[in-house]
Coordinates of C-alpha atoms and ligand atoms in Angstrom, one line a residue:
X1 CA 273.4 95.6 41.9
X2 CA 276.2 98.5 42.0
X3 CA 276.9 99.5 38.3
X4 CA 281.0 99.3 38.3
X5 CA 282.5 102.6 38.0
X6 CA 284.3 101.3 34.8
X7 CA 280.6 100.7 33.0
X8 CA 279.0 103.8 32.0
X9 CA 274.9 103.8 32.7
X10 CA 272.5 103.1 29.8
X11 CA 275.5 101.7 28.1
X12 CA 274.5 98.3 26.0
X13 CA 276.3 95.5 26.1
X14 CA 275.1 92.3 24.2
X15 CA 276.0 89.3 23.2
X16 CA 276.3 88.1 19.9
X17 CA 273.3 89.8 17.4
X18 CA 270.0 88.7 16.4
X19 CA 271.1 87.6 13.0
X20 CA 273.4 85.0 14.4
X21 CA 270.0 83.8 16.6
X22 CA 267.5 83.8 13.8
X23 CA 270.5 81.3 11.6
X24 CA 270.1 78.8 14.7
X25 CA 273.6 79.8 16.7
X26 CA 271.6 79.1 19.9
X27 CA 275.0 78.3 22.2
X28 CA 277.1 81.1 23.3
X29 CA 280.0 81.4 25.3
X30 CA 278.8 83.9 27.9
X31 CA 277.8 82.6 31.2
X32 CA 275.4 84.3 33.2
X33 CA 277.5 85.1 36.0
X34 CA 279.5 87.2 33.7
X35 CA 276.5 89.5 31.7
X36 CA 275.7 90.4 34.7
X37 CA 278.4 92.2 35.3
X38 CA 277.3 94.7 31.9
X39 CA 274.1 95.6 33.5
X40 CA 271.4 95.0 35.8
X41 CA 268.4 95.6 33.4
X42 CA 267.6 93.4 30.2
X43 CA 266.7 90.7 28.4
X44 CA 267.6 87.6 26.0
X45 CA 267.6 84.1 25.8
X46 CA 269.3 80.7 27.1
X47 CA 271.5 78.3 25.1
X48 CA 269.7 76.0 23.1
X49 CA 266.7 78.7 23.0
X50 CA 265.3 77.1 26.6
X51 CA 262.8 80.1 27.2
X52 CA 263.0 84.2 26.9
X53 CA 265.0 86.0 30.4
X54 CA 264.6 88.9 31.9
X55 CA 266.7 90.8 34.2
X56 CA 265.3 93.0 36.4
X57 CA 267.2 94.6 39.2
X58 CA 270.2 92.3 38.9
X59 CA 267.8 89.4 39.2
X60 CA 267.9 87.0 35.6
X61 CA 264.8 85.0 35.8
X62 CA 263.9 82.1 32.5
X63 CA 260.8 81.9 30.8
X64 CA 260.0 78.3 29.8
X65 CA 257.4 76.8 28.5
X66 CA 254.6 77.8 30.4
X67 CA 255.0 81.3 30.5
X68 CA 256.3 80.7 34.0
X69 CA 259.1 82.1 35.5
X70 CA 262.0 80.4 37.6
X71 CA 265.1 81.2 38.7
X72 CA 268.7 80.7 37.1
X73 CA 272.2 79.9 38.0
X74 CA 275.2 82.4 37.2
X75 CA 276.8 78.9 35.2
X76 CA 274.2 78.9 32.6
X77 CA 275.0 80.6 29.5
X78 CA 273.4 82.7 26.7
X79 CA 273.5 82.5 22.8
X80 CA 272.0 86.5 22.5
X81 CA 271.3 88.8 25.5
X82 CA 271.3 92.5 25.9
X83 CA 271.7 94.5 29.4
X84 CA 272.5 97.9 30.5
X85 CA 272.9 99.7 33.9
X86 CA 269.8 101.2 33.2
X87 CA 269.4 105.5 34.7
X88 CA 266.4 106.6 33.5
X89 CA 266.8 110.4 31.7
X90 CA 262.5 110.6 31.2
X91 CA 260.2 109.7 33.6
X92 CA 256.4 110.4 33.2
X93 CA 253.2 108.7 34.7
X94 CA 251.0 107.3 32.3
X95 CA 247.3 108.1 33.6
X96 CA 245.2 106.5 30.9
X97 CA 245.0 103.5 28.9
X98 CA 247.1 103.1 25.8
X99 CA 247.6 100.7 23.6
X100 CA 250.7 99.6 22.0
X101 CA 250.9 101.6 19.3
X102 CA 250.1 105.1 21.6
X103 CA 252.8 103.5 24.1
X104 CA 255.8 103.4 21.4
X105 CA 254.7 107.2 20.3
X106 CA 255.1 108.2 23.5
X107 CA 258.5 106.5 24.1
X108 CA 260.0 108.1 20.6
X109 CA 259.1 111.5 21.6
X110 CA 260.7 111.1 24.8
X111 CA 264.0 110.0 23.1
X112 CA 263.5 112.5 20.0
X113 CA 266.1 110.7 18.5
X114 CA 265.2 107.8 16.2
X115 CA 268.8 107.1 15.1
X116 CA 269.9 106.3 19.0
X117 CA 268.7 103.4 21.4
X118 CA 266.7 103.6 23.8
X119 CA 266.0 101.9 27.1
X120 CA 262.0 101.7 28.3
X121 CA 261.0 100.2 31.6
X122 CA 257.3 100.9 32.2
X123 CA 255.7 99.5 36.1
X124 CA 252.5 99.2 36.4
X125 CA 248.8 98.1 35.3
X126 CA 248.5 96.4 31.7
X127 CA 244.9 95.8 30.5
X128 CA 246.6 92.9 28.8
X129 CA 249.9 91.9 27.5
X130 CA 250.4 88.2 25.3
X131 CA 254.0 87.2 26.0
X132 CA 255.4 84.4 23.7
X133 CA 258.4 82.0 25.2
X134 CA 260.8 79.8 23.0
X135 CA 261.3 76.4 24.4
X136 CA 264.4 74.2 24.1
X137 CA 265.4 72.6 21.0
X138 CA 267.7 70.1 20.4
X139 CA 270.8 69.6 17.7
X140 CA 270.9 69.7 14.8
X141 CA 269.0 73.0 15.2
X142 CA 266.2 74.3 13.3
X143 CA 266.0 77.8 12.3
X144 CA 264.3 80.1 14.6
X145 CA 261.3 81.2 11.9
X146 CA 260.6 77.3 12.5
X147 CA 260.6 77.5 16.3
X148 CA 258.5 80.5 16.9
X149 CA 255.7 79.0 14.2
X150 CA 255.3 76.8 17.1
X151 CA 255.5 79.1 20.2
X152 CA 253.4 79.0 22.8
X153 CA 251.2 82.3 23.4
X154 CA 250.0 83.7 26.3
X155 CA 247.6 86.5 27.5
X156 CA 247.0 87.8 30.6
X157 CA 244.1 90.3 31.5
X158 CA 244.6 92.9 34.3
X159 CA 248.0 92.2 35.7
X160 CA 250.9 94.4 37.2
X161 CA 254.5 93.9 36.6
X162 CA 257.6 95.6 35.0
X163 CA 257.5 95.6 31.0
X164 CA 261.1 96.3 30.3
X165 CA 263.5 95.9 26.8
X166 CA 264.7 98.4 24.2
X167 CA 264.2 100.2 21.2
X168 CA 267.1 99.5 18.3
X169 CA 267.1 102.2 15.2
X170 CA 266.5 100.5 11.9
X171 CA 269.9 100.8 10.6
X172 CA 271.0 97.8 13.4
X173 CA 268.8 95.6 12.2
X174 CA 270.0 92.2 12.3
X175 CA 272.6 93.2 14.7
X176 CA 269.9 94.0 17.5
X177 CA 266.0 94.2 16.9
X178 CA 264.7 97.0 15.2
X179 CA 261.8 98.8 17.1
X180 CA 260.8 97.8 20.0
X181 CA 261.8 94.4 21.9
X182 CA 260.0 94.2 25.0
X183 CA 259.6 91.3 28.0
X184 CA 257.2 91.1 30.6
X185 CA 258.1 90.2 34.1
X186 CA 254.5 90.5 36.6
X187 CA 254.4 91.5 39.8
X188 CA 254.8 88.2 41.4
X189 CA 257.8 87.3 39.6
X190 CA 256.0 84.1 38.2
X191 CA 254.6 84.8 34.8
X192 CA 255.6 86.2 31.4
X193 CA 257.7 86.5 28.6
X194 CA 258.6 87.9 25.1
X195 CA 255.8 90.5 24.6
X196 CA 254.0 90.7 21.5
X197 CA 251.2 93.3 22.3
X198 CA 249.8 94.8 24.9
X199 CA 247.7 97.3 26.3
X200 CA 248.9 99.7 29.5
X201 CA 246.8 100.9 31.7
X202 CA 248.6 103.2 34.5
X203 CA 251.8 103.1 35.7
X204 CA 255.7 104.7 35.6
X205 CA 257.0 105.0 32.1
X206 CA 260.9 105.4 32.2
X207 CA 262.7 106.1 29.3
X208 CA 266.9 106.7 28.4
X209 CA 268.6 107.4 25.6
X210 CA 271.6 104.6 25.0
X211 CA 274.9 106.0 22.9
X212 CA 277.1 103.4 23.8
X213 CA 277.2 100.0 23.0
X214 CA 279.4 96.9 23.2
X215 CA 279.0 94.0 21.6
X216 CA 280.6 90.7 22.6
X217 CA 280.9 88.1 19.5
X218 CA 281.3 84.4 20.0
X219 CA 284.1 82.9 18.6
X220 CA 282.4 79.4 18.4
X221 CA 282.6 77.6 15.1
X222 CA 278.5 77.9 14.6
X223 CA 279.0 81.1 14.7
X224 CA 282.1 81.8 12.1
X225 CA 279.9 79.3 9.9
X226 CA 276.5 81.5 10.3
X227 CA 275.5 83.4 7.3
X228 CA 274.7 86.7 8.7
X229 CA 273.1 88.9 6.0
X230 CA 270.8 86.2 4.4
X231 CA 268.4 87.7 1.8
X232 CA 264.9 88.7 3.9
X233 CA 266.8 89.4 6.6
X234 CA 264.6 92.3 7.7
X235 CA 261.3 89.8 7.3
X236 CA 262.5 87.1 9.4
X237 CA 263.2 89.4 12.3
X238 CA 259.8 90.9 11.8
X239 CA 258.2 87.2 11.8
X240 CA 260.4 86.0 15.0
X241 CA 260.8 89.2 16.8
X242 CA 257.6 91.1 16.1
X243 CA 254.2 91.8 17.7
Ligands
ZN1 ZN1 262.4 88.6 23.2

C-alpha cells in the first residue's frame, strides 16, 4: 500500500486508547476501510473484542478463537487499533537465539530513546512464541481483566512469520500500552495472535523510532461515560496486556 504523501512514515495513528478498552468500550466508530488509510503496519482489535488483528503489508487479518487467522472486510470496525506507515531507521540480523527479554534489550538500544515510540517488525524463525486472542463478547460488557482470565493460549514451536507491534514509553500508559505490544502473524498467514512470550531464533529485526502520533477518539456515549484513570490503572494493563 502507497503511504499518502500527506501521512508522514512511522507516524502513529490509533484509535481510541487502551484505557477506554480495558473499561469495556469494545465498539468504535472507525471502520476498517478507513485505518487503513493511517498505515499499513499494526495491530488492534474488532468491535465487540472478536479476536486480536494484525496488519501487515496493508493486509488486516482477525484472530479468533482458534488462534486462526481469516480475512476481513474494510466495513468492519475497531474499538482500539494502532497503525503506522512503517520505514524502518535500524535494521540488524539476529544470528542467535534470544529470548524475550534479550529481544526487547536489543530493540531499546536500537531506539536509545526510552521516552519516544518505537516500531519493531522482526521476520523470521521463533523457537516458540504463545499468542493469546480475545473472543467476542456480548452486551452488557464485561471488563476486559474478566475476558482475558479466560483467553485462550497458544504455543507454537519452530515456526516462521512476522512478529510486529510497538513499544509505548511509560508515561502513555493507559493511552497506548507501555512496553512492548507485539502480534504474531506466521508465515502461512493462518495462525497467531496477541504475543505473550516468545523466543527468536534468526531472522530480520527492524526497528523505527515514532515522534508523531495521532489519536482518533470516539465520540460514542460508552465512551464519554468510560472512567479513564481508574485507580490500578497501570496493574490492569499489565494483567490484560502483558507477557
Ligand atoms: Zn494485542
Amino acid at each position: 500500500m502507497t503511504r499518502p504523501s500527506s501521512v508522514k512514515p512511522n507516524r502513529l495513528f490509533q484509535t481510541s486508547t487502551m484505557a477506554a478498552l480495558l473499561d469495556a468500550v469494545y465498539d468504535g466508530e472507525m471502520t476498517l476501510e478507513e485505518l487503513v488509510k493511517h498505515g499499513d503496519f499494526g495491530l488492534g482489535t474488532f468491535d465487540a473484542l472478536d479476536g486480536e488483528m494484525i496488519v501487515a503489508e496493508g493486509e488486516v487479518r482477525q484472530f479468533r478463537s482458534q488462534g486462526i487467522a481469516s480475512g476481513t472486510t474494510g466495513d468492519m470496525k475497531t474499538p482500539f487499533a494502532c497503525v503506522t506507515y512503517f520505514e524502518p531507521e535500524e535494521i540488524v540480523t539476529i544470528d542467535k537465539p534470544m529470548n524475550k527479554e534479550e529481544f526487547e534489550g536489543l530493540v531499546n538500544k536500537l531506539i536509545d530513546n526510552p521516552n519516544l515510540f518505537g516500531a519493531v517488525r522482526f521476520t523470521g524463525e521463533l523457537e516458540a512464541v504463545d499468542t493469546r486472542t480475545v473472543f467476542c463478547q456480548h452486551k452488557p460488557y464485561p471488563g476486559m481483566l474478566e475476558v482475558v482470565a479466560k483467553q485462550p493460549t497458544f504455543t507454537m514451536s519452530n515456526v516462521s512469520g512476522v512478529m510486529l507491534g510497538f513499544r509505548t514509553p511509560p508515561y502513555m500508559q493507559g493511552i497506548n500500552v507501555a512496553g512492548y505490544h507485539l502480534h504474531f502473524l506466521s508465515d502461512d498467514r493462518k495462525h497467531g495472535g496477541h504475543v505473550t512470550d516468545y523466543r527468536v531464533k534468526a531472522g530480520k529485526l527492524e526497528v523505527a523510532r515514532m515522534s508523531d502520533l495521532e489519536i482518533a477518539l470516539p465520540r460514542t456515549k460508552e465512551f464519554a461515560e468510560a472512567d479513564l484513570l481508574p485507580v490500578g490503572l497501570h496493574e490492569a494493563i499489565q494483567t490484560a496486556e502483558g507477557g
